[in-house]
CSV table of C-alpha atoms and ligand atoms in Angstrom, one decimal:
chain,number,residue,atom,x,y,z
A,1,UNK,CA,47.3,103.1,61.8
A,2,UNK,CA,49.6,102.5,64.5
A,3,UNK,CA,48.7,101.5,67.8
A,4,UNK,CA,48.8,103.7,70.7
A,5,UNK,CA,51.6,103.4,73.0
A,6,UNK,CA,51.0,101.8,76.6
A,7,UNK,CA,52.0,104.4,79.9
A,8,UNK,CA,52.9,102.4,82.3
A,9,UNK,CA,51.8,104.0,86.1
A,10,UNK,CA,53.8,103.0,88.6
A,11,UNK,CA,51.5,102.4,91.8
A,12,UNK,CA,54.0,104.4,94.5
A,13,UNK,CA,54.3,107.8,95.7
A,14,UNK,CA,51.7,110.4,94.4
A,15,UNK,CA,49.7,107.6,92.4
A,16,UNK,CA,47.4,107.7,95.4
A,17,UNK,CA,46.6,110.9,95.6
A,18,UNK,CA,46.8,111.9,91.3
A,19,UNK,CA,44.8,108.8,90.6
A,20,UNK,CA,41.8,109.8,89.5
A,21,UNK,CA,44.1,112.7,87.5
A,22,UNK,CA,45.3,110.0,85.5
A,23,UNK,CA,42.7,108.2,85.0
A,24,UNK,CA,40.8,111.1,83.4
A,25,UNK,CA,43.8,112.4,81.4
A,26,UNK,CA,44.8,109.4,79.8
A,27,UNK,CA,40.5,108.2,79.5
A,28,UNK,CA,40.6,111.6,77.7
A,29,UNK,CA,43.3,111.2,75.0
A,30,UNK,CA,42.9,107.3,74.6
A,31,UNK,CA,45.6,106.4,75.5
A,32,UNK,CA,46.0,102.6,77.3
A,33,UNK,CA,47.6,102.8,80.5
A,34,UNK,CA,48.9,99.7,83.1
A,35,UNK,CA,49.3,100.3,86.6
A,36,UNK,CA,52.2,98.5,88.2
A,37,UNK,CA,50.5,95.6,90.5
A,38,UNK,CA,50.5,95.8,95.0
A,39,UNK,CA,53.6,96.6,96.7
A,40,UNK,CA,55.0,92.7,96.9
A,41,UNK,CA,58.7,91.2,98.2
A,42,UNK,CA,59.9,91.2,95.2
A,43,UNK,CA,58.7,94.8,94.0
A,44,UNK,CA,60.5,96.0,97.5
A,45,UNK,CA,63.6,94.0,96.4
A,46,UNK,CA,63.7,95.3,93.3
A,47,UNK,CA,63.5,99.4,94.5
A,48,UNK,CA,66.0,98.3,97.3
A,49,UNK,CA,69.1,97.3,94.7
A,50,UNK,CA,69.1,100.3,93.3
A,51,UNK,CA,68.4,102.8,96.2
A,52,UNK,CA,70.4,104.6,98.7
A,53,UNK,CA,70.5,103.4,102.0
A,54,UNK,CA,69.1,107.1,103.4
A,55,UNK,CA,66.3,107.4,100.8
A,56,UNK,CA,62.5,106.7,102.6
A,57,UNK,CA,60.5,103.5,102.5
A,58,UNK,CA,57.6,104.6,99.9
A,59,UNK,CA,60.2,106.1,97.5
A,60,UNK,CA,62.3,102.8,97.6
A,61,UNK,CA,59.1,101.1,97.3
A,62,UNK,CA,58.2,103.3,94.2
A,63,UNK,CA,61.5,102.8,92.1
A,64,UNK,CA,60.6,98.8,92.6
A,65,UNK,CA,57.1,99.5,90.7
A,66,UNK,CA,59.5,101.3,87.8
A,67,UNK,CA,61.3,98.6,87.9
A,68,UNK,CA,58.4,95.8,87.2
A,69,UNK,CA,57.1,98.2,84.4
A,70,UNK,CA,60.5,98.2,82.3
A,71,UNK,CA,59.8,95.6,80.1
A,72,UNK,CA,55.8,96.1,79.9
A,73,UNK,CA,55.2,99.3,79.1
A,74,UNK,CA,56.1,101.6,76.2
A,75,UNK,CA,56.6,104.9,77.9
A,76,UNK,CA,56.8,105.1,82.0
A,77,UNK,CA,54.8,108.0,83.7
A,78,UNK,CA,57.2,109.8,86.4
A,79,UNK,CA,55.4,113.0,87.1
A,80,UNK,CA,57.4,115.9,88.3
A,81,UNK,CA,55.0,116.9,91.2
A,82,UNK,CA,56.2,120.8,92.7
A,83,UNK,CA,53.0,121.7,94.2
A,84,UNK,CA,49.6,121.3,94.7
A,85,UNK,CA,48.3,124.4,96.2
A,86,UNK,CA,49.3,128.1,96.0
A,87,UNK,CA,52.5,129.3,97.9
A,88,UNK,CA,53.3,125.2,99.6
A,89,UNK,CA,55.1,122.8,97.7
A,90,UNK,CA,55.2,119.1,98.1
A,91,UNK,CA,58.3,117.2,99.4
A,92,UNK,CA,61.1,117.3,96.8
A,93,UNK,CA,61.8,114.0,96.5
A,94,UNK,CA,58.1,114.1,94.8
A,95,UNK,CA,59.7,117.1,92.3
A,96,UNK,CA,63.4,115.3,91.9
A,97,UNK,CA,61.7,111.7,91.1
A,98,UNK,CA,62.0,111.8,87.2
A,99,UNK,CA,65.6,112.3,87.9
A,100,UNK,CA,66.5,109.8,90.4
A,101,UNK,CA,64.6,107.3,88.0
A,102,UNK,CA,66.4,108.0,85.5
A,103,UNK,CA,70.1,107.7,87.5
A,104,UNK,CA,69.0,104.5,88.9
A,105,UNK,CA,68.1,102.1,86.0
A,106,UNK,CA,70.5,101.6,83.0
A,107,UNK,CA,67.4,100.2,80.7
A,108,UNK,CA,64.4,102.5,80.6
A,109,UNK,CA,61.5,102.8,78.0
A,110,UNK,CA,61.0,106.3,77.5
A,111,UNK,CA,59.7,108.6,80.5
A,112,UNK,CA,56.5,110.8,80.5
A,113,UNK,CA,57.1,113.6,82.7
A,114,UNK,CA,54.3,115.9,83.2
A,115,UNK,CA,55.1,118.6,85.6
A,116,UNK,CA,52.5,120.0,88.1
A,117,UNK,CA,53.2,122.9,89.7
A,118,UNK,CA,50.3,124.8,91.2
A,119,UNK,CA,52.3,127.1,93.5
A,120,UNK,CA,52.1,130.1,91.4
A,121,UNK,CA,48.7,129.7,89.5
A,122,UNK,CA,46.6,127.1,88.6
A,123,UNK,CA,48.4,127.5,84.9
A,124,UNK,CA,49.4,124.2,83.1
A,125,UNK,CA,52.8,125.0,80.7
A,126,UNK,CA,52.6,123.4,77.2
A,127,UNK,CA,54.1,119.5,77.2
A,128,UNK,CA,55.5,119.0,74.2
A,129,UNK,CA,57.7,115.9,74.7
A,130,UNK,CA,54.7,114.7,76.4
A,131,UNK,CA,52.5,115.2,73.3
A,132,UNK,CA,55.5,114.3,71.6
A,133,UNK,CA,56.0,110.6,72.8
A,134,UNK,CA,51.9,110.5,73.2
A,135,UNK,CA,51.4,110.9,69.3
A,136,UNK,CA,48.8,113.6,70.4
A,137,UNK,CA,48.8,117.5,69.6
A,138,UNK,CA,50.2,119.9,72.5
A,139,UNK,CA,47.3,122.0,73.2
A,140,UNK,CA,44.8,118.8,73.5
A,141,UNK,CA,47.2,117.1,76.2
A,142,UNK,CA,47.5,120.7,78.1
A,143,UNK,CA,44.2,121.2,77.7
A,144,UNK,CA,43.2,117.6,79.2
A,145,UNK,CA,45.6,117.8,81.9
A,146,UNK,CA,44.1,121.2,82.8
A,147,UNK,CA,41.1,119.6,83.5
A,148,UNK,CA,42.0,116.4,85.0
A,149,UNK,CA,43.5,118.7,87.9
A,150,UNK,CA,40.1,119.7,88.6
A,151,UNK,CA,40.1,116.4,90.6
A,152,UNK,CA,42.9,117.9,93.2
A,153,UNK,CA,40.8,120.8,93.8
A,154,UNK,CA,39.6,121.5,97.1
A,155,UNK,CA,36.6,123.6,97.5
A,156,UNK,CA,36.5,125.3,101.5
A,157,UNK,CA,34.5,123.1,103.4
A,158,UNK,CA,31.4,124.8,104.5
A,159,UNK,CA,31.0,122.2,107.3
A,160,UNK,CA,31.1,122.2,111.1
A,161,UNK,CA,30.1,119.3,112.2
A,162,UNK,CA,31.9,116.9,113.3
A,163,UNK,CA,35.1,116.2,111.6
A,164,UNK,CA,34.8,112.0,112.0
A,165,UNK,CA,31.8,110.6,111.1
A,166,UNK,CA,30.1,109.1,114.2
A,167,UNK,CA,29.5,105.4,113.4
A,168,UNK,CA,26.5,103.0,115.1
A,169,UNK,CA,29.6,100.7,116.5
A,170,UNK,CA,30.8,102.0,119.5
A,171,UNK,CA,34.6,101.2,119.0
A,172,UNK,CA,37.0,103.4,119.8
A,173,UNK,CA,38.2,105.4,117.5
A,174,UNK,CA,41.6,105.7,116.4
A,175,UNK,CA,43.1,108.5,113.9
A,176,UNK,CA,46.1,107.4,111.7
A,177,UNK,CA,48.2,110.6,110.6
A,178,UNK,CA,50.2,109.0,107.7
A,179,UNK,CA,50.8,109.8,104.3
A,180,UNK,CA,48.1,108.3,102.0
A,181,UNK,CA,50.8,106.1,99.9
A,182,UNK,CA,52.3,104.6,102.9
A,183,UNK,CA,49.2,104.1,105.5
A,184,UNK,CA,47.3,102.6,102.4
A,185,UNK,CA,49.8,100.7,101.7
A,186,UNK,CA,49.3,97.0,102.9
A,187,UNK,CA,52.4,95.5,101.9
A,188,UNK,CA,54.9,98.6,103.5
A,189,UNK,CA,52.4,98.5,106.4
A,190,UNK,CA,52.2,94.6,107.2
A,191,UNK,CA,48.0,95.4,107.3
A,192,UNK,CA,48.5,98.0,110.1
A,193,UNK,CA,44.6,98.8,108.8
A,194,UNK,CA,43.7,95.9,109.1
A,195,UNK,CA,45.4,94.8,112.6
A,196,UNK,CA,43.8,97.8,114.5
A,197,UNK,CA,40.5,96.7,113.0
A,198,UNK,CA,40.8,93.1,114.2
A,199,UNK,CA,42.1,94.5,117.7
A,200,UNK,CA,38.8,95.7,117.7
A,201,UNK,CA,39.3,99.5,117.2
A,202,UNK,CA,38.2,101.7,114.4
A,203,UNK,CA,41.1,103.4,112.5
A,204,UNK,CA,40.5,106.3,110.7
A,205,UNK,CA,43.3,107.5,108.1
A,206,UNK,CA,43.5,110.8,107.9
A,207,UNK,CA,43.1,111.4,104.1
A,208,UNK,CA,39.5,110.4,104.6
A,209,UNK,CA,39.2,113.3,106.7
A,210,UNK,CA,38.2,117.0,105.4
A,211,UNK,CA,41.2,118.2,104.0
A,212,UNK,CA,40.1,121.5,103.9
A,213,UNK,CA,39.5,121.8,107.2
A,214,UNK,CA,42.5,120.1,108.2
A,215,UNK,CA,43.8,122.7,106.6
A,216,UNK,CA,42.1,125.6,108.7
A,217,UNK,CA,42.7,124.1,111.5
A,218,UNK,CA,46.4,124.6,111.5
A,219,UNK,CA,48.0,126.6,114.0
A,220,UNK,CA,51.8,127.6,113.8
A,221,UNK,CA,53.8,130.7,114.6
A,222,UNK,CA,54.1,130.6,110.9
A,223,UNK,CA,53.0,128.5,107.6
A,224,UNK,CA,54.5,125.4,107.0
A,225,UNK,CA,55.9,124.8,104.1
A,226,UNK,CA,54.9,121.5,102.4
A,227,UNK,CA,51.3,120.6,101.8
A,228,UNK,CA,51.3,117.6,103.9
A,229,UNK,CA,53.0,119.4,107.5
A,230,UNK,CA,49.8,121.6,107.0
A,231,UNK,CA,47.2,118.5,107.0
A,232,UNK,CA,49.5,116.8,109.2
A,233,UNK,CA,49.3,119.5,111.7
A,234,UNK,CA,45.4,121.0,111.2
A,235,UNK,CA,44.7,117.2,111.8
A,236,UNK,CA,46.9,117.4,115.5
A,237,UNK,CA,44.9,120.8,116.1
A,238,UNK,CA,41.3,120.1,114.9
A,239,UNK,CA,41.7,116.8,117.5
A,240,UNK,CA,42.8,118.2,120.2
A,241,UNK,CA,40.2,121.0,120.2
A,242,UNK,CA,37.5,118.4,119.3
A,243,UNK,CA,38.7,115.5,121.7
A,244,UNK,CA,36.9,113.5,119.0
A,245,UNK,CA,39.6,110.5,119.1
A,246,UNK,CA,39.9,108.1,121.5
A,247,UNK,CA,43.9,107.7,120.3
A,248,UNK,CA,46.5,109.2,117.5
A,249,UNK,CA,48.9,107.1,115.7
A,250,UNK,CA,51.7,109.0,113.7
A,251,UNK,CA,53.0,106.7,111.2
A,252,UNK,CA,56.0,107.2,109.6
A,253,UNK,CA,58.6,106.0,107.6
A,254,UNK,CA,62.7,106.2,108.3
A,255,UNK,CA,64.6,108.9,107.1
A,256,UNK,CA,61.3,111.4,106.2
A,257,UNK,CA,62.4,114.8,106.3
A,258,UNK,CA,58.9,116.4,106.2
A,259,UNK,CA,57.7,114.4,109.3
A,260,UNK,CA,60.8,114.5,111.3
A,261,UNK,CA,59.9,118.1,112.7
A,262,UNK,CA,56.0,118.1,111.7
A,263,UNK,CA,55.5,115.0,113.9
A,264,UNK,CA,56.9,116.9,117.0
A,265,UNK,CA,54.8,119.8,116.6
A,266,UNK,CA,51.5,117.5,115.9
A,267,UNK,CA,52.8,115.4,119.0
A,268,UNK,CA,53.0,118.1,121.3
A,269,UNK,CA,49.5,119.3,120.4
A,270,UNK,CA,48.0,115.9,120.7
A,271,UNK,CA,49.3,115.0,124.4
A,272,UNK,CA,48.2,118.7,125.7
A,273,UNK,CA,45.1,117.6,124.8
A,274,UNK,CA,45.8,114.2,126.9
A,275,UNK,CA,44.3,112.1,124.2
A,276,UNK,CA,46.9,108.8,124.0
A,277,UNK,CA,49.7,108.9,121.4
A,278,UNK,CA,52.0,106.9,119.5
A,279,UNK,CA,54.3,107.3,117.0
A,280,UNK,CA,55.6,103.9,114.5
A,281,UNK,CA,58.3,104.4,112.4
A,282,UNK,CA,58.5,101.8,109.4
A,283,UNK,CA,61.3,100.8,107.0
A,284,UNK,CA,62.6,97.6,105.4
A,285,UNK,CA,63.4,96.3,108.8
A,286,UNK,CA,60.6,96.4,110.7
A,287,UNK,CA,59.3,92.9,112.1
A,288,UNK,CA,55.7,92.1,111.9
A,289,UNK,CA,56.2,90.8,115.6
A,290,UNK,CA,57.9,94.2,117.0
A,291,UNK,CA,54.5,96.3,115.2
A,292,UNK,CA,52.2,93.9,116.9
A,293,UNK,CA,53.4,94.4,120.2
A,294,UNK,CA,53.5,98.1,119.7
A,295,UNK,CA,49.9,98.3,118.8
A,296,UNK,CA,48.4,96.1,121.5
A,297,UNK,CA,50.2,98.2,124.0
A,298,UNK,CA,49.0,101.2,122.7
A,299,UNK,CA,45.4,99.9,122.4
A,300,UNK,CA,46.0,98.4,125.9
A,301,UNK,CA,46.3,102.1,126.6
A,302,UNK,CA,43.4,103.7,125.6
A,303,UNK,CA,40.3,102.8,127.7
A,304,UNK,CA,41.2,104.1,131.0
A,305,UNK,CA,43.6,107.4,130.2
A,306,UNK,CA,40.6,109.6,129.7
A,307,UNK,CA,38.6,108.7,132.9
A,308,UNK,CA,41.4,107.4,135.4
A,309,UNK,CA,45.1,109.6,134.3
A,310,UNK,CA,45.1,111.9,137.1
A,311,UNK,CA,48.5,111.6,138.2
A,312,UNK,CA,51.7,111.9,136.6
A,313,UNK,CA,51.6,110.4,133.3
A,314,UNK,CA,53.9,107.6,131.7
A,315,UNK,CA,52.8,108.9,128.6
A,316,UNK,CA,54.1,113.0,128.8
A,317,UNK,CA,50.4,114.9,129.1
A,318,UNK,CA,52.2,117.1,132.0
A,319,UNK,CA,55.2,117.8,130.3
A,320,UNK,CA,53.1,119.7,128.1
A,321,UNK,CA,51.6,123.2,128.3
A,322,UNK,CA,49.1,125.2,126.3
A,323,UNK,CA,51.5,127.5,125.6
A,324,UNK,CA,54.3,125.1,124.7
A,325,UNK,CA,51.6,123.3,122.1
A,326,UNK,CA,51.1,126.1,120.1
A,327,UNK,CA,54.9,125.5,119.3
B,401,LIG,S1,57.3,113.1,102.5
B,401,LIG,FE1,58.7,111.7,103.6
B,401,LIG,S2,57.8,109.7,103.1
B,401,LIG,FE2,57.0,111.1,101.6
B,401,LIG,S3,58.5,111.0,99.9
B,401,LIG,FE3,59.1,112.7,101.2
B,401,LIG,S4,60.6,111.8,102.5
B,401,LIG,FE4,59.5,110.1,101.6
């Protein structure tokens, strides 16, 4: 009997969020899987050589955890993510990654490329090449992807309480508006986390958040159209109605097209409300010295805004109206 073949899972890009899909897909067919390690210096390096200059941070990041799979694994999972809920898709370079993988690396072990695509329906196509290189029959690999998805499912939250936990500390709280592979990301992020914890506030990233109602909480002229603008922007809303943060960081990374326009709109929304803002934009370049500064001056911000802003703010709150913040 020949052994199974090993998938290597590259720990970038929607590996944070299709985790525990993986897990239960591959736990159900037995198949042995090895997740690229942390994002290091040299698995940076190694996405760097063969990206483009314009592509973001986390996808550079991710073609550098292909690249330290190539000679370990058998068969390389690059999932073709579309969508993960009804009518909103996810940003395309999430959709176009099997094929930028495959134009950047000369040598590669086979790729696995399921493709999820819940926009339409919650139906999962046949795989066969993914059977195929699995050794497994079609319908028992559609069938346990089918259910692994149940993991991404978000059932309405019932819930209206308040949306951050209250904790027995009574530091100030800070929300972190980020996508979950780059805020969670220690390496990409020089330990932002872990900074504002040791500058003694309490970050809160916003995928720990209710996503469902993040996602009712959204208020635009009309629906956004990727999945993340939506949570991005309910987060923005459900804060400013709830004042429930003593500060917002937006944290992005160069050259991301989704946030480019989403983090104005969450901005605008979040000043109107005249809780303190700042936005940190991260790439290749950024100095641990230049992010340090920028968070101690924010959090040098924060006590007295609430109780002792009254006049004309450095920060814009009077530049923006209600009605502009519905924008
Ligand atoms: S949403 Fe932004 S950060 Fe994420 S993959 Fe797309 S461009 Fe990159």
């Amino acid at each position: 009997m020949t052994a199974a073949p090993v998938v290597g899972i590259p720990r970038g890009l929607s590996f944070t969020q299709l985790k525990p899909v993986w897990e239960e897909f591959f736990g159900a067919l037995g198949v042995p899987t090895l997740v690229s390690p942390p994002t290091s210096r040299a698995i940076l390096e190694d996405g760097l050589r063969v990206s483009v200059s314009e592509a973001c941070l986390p996808l550079k990041a991710c073609l550098g955890h292909v690249a330290s799979l190539i000679d370990k694994a058998d068969l390389i999972l690059v999932p073709r993510c579309v969508s993960l809920h009804r009518r909103e898709y996810i940003c395309p370079k999430f959709a176009g990654l099997p094929d930028v993988v495959r134009a950047s690396f000369g040598r590669l072990p086979p790729l696995l490329v399921p493709e999820i695509n819940l926009h339409n329906a919650r139906r999962v196509p046949r795989m066969d090449t993914v059977a195929e290189l699995l050794g497994v029959d079609p319908e028992r690999v559609r069938r346990a992807l089918v259910q692994a998805l149940r993991a991404i499912r978000r059932d309405p939250s019932g819930s209206d309480g308040p949306l951050i936990a209250p904790e027995a500390a009574q530091s100030r709280t800070v929300v972190v508006i980020s996508h979950p592979y780059l805020i969670h990301d220690r390496f990409l992020t020089m330990g932002l986390m872990g900074r504002l914890s040791a500058m003694g506030v309490r970050p809160v990233p916003m995928d720990t958040l209710d996503a469902a109602r993040l996602r009712a909480a959204a208020v635009a002229p009309k629906p956004l159209f990727w999945s993340w603008g939506t949570e991005a922007l309910g987060c923005a809303c459900a804060l400013a109605r709830s004042g429930e943060a003593d500060g917002v960081l937006f944290v992005t990374s160069f050259g991301c097209g989704v946030d480019s326009f989403v983090e104005a709109m969450a901005e605008r929304r979040i000043r109107a409300a005249g809780i303190p803002y700042a936005l940190i934009t991260l790439d290749e370049h950024t100095a641990q010295a230049g992010l340090i500064t920028r968070l101690e001056a924010f959090i040098d911000t924060l006590p007295d805004r609430r109780t002792h802003d009254r006049n004309v703010s450095a920060h814009g709150q009077c530049l923006y109206t209600d009605e502009s913040a519905s924008r």
